[in-house]
PDB file of C-alpha atoms in Angstrom:
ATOM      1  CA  UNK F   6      10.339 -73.677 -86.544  1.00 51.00           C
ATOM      2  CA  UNK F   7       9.419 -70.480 -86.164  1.00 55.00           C
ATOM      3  CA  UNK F   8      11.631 -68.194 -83.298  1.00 56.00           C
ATOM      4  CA  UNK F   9      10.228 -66.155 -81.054  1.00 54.00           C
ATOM      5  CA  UNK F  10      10.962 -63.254 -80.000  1.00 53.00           C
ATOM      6  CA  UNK F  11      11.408 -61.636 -76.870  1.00 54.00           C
ATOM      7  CA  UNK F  12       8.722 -59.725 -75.795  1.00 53.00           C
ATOM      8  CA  UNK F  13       9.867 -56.133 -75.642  1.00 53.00           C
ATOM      9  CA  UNK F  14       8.357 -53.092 -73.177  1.00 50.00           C
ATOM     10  CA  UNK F  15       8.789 -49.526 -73.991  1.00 49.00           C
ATOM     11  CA  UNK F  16       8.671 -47.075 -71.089  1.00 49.00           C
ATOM     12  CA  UNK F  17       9.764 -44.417 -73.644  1.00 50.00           C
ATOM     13  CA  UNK F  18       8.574 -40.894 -72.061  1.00 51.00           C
ATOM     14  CA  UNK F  19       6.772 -42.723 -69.136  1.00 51.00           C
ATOM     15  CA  UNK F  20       7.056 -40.319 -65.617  1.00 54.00           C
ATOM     16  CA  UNK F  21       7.377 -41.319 -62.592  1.00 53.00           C
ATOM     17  CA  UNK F  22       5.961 -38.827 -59.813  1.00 56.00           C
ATOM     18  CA  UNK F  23       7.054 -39.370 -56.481  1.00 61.00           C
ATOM     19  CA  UNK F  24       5.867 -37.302 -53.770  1.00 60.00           C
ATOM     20  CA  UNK F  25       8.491 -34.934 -51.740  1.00 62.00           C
ATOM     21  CA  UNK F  26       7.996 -33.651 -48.734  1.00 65.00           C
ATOM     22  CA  UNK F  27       7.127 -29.750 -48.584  1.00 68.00           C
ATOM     23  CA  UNK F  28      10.361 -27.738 -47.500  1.00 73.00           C
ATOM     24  CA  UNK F  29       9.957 -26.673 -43.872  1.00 79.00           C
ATOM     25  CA  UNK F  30       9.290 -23.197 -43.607  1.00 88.00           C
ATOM     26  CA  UNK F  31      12.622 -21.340 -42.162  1.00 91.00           C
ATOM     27  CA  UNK F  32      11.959 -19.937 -38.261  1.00 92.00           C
ATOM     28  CA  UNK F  33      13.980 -18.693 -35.309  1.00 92.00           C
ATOM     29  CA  UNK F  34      13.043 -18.598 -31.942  1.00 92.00           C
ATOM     30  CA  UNK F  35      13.584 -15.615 -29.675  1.00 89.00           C
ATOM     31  CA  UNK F  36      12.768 -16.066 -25.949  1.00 89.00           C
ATOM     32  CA  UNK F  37      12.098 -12.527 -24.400  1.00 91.00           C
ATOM     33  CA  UNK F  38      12.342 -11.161 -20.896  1.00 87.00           C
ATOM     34  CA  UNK F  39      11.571  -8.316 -19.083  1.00 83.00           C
ATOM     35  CA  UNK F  40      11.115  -7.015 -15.558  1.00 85.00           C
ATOM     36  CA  UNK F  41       8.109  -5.595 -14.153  1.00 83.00           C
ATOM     37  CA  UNK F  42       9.651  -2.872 -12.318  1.00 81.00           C
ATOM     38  CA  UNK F  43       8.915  -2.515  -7.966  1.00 83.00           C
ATOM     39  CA  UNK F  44       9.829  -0.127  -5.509  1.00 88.00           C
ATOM     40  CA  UNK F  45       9.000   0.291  -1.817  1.00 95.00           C
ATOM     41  CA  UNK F  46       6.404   0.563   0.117  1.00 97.00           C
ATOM     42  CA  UNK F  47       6.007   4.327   1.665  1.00 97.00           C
ATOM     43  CA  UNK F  48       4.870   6.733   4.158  1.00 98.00           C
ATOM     44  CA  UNK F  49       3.888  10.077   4.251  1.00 98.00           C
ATOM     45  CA  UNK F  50       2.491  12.274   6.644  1.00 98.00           C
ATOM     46  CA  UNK F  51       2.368  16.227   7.377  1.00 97.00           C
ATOM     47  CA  UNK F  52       5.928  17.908   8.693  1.00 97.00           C
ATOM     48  CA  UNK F  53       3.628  19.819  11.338  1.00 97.00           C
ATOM     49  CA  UNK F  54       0.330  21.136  12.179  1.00 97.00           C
ATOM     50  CA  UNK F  55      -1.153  23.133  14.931  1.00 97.00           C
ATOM     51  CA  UNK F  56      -4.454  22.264  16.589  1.00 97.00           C
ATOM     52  CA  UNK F  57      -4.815  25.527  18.049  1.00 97.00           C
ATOM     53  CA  UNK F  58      -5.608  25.987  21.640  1.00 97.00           C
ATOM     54  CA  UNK F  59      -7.659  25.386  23.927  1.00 97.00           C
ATOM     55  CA  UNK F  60      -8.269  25.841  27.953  1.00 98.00           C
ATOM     56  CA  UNK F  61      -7.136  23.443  30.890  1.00 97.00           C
ATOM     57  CA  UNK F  62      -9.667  20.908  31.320  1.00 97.00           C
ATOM     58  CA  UNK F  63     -11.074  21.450  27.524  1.00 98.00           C
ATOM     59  CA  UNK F  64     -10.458  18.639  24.809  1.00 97.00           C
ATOM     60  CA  UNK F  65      -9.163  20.242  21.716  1.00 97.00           C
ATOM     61  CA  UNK F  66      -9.659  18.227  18.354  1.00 97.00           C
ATOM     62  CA  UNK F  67      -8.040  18.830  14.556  1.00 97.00           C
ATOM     63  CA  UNK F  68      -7.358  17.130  11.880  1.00 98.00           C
ATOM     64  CA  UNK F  69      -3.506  16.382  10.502  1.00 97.00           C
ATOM     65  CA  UNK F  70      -3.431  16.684   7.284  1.00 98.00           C
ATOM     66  CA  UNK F  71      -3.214  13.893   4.616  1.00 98.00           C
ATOM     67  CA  UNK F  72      -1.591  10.744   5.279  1.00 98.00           C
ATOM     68  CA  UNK F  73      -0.702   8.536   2.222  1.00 98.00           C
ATOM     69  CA  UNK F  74       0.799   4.736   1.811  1.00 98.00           C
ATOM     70  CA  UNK F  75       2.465   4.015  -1.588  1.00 98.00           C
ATOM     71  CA  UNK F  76       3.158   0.370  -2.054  1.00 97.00           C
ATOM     72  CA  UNK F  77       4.758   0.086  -5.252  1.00 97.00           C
ATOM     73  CA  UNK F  78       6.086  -3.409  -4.318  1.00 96.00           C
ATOM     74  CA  UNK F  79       4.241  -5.078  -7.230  1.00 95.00           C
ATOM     75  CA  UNK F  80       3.270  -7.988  -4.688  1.00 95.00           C
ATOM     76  CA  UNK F  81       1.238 -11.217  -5.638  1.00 95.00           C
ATOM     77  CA  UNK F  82      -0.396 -10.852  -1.747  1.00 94.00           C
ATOM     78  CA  UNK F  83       0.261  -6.796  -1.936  1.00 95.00           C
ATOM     79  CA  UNK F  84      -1.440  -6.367   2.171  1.00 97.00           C
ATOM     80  CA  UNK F  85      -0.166  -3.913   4.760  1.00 98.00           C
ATOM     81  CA  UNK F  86      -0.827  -2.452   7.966  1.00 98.00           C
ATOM     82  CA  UNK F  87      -0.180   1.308   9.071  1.00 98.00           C
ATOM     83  CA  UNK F  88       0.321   2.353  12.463  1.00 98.00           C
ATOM     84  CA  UNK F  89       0.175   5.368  14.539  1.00 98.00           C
ATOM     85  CA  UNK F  90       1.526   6.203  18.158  1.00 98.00           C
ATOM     86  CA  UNK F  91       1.675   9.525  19.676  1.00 98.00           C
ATOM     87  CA  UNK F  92       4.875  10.639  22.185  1.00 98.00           C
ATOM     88  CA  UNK F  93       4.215  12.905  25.391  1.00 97.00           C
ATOM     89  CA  UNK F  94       3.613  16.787  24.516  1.00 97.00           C
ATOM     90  CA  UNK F  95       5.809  19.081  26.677  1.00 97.00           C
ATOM     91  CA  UNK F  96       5.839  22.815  27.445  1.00 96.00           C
ATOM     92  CA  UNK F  97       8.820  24.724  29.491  1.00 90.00           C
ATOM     93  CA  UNK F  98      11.456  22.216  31.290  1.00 89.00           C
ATOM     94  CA  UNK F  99       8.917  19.298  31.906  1.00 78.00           C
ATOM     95  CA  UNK F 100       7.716  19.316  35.165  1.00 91.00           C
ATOM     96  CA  UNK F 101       4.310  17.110  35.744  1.00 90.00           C
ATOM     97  CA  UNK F 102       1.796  20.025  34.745  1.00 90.00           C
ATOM     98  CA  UNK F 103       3.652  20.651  31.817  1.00 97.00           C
ATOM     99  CA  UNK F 104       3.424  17.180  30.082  1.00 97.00           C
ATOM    100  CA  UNK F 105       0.533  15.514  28.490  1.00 97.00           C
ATOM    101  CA  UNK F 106       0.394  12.293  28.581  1.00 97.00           C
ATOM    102  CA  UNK F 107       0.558   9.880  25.503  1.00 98.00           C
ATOM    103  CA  UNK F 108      -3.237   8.146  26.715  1.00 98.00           C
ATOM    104  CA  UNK F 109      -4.393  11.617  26.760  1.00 98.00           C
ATOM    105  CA  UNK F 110      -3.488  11.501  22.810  1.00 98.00           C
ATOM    106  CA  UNK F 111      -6.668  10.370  20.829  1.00 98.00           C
ATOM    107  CA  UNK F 112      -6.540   9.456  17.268  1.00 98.00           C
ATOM    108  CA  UNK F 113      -9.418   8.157  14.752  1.00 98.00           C
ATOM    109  CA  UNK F 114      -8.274   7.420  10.982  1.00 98.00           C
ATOM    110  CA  UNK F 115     -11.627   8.425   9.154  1.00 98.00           C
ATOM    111  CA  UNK F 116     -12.630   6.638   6.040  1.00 98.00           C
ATOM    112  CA  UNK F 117     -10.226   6.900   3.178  1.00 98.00           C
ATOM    113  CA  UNK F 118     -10.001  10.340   1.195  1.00 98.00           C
ATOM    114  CA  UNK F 119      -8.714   8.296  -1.973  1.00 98.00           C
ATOM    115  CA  UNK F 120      -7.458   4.745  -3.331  1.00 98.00           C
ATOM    116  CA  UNK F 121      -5.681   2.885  -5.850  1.00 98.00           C
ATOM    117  CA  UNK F 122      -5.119  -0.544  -7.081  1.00 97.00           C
ATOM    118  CA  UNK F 123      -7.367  -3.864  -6.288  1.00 95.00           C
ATOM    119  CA  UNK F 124      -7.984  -5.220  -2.785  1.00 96.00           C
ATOM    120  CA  UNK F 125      -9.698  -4.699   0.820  1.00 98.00           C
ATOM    121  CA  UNK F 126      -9.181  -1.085   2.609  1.00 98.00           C
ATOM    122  CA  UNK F 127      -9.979  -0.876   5.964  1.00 98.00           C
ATOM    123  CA  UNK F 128      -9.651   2.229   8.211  1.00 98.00           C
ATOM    124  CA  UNK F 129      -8.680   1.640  11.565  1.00 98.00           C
ATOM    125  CA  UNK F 130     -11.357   4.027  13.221  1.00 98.00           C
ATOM    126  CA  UNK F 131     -13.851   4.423  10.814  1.00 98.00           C
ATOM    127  CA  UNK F 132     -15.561   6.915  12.959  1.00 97.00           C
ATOM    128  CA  UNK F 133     -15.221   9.037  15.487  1.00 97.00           C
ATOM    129  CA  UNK F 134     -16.895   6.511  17.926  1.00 98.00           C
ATOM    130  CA  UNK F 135     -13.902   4.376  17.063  1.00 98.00           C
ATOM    131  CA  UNK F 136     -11.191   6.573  18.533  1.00 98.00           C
ATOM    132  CA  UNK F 137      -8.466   4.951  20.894  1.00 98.00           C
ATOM    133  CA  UNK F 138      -5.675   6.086  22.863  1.00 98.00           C
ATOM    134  CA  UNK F 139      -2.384   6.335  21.078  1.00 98.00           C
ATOM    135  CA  UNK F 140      -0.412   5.299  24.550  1.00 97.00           C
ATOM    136  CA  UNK F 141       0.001   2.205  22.410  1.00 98.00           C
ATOM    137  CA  UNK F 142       0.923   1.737  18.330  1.00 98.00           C
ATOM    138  CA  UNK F 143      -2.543   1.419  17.119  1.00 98.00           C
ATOM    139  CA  UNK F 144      -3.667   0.175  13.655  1.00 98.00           C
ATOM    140  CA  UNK F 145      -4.528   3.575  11.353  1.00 98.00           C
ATOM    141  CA  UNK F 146      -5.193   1.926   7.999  1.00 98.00           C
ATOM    142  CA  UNK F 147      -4.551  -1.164   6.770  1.00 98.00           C
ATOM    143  CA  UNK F 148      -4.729  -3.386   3.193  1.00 98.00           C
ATOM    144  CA  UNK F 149      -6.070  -6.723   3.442  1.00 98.00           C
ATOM    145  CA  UNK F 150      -6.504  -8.324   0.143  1.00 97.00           C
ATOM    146  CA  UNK F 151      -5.198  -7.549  -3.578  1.00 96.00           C
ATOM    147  CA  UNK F 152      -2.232  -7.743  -5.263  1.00 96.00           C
ATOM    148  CA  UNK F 153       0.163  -5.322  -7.607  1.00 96.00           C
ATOM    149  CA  UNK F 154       0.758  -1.888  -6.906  1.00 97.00           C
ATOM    150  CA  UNK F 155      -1.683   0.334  -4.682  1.00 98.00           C
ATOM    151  CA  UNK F 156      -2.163   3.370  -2.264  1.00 98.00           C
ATOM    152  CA  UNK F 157      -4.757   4.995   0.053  1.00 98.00           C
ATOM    153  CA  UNK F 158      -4.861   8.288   1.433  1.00 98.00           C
ATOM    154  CA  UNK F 159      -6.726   9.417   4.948  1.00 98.00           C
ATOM    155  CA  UNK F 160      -7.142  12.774   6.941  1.00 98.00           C
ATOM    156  CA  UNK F 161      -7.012  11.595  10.330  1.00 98.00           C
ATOM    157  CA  UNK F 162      -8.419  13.238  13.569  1.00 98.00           C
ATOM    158  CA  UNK F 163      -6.519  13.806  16.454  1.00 98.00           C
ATOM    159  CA  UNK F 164      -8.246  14.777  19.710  1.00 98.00           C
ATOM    160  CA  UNK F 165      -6.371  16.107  23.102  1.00 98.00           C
ATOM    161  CA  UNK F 166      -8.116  16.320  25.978  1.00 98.00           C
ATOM    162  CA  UNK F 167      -6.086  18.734  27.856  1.00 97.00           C
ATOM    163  CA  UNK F 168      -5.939  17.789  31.985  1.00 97.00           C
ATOM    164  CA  UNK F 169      -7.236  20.751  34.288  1.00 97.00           C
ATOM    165  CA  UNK F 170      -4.117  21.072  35.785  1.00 95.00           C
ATOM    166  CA  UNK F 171      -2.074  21.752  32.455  1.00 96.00           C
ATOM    167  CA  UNK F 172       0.172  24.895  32.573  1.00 96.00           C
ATOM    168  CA  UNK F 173      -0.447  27.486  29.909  1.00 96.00           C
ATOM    169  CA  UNK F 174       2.541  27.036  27.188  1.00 96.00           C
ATOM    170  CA  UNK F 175       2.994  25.657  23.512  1.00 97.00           C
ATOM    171  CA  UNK F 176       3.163  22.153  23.492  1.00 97.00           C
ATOM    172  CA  UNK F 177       5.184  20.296  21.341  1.00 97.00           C
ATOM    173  CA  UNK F 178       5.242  15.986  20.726  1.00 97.00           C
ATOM    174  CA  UNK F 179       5.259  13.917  17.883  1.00 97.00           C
ATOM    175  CA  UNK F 180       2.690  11.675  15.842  1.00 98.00           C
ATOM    176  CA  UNK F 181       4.628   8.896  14.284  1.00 98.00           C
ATOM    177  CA  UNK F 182       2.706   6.979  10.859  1.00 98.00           C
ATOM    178  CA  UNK F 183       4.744   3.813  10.003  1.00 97.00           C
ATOM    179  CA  UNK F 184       3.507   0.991   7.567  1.00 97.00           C
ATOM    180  CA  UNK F 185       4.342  -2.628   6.806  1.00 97.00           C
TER     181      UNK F 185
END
């Protein structure tokens, strides 16, 4: 009888590749901030100015001088409103023919001398058509639409008309801008 033998295998010098997975690439995260910067929202106007002069009864007109808002707010709905109202004008110690009334007092903004920034401008008295009393605030410019920072500048008119029994004198009141 003749033995047999056990078959036998040879995996002499056989390789085995296995697949690894790639090595993730190293990273680091860094979340950033920063601040977008805002300020206020601003006024100017002239110190003084002088119309000149005129005679009882006469209507004496000049302009101011520039008035500017700055809104630096940085605002998503970045509107405003400016207003104007005038006080009395007095000469001497005040007695009735030395006082002109505030509805006396007319103002008209004019169209704007300069912008910046997005948005709707809209002067409050385009023309001179347009101009109203200042016995009562009154709208002088306004913002109605944009956003982020802007500003607009104006040269408005004002206009007294001087009553025929005003006594002679240098008159003295006060045009107040305000915004907001």
């Amino acid at each position: 009888m003749k033995k047999m033998l056990a078959p036998t295998f040879c995996l002499a010098a056989a390789t085995l590749l296995i697949a690894t997975p790639a090595a993730a690439q190293p990273s680091a995260d860094t979340i950033v901030t920063f601040t977008v910067a805002t300020a206020n929202l601003t006024i100017e106007a002239p110190a003084a100015v002088n119309l000149g002069s005129a005679f009882p009864g006469q209507r004496l007109s000049g302009q101011l001088g520039t008035v500017t808002v700055r809104d630096q707010r940085a605002a998503a709905n970045a509107t405003w409103t400016a207003s104007v109202v005038s006080s009395e004008f007095r000469t001497g110690d005040g007695d009735p023919g030395q006082i002109i009334q505030p509805q006396l007092v007319e103002y008209w903004s004019g169209p704007a001398t300069s912008t910046t920034g997005t948005g709707t401008f809209v002067p409050g008295q385009p023309t001179e058509a347009d101009r109203v009393s200042l016995s009562v605030p009154r709208t002088a410019f306004a913002k109605t639409s944009g956003s982020g920072n802007n500003s607009a500048s104006w040269n408005p008119t004002l206009v007294i008309n001087i009553p025929p029994d005003a006594v002679g004198g240098l008159y003295t009141g006060t045009v107040t801008h305000s915004v907001s």
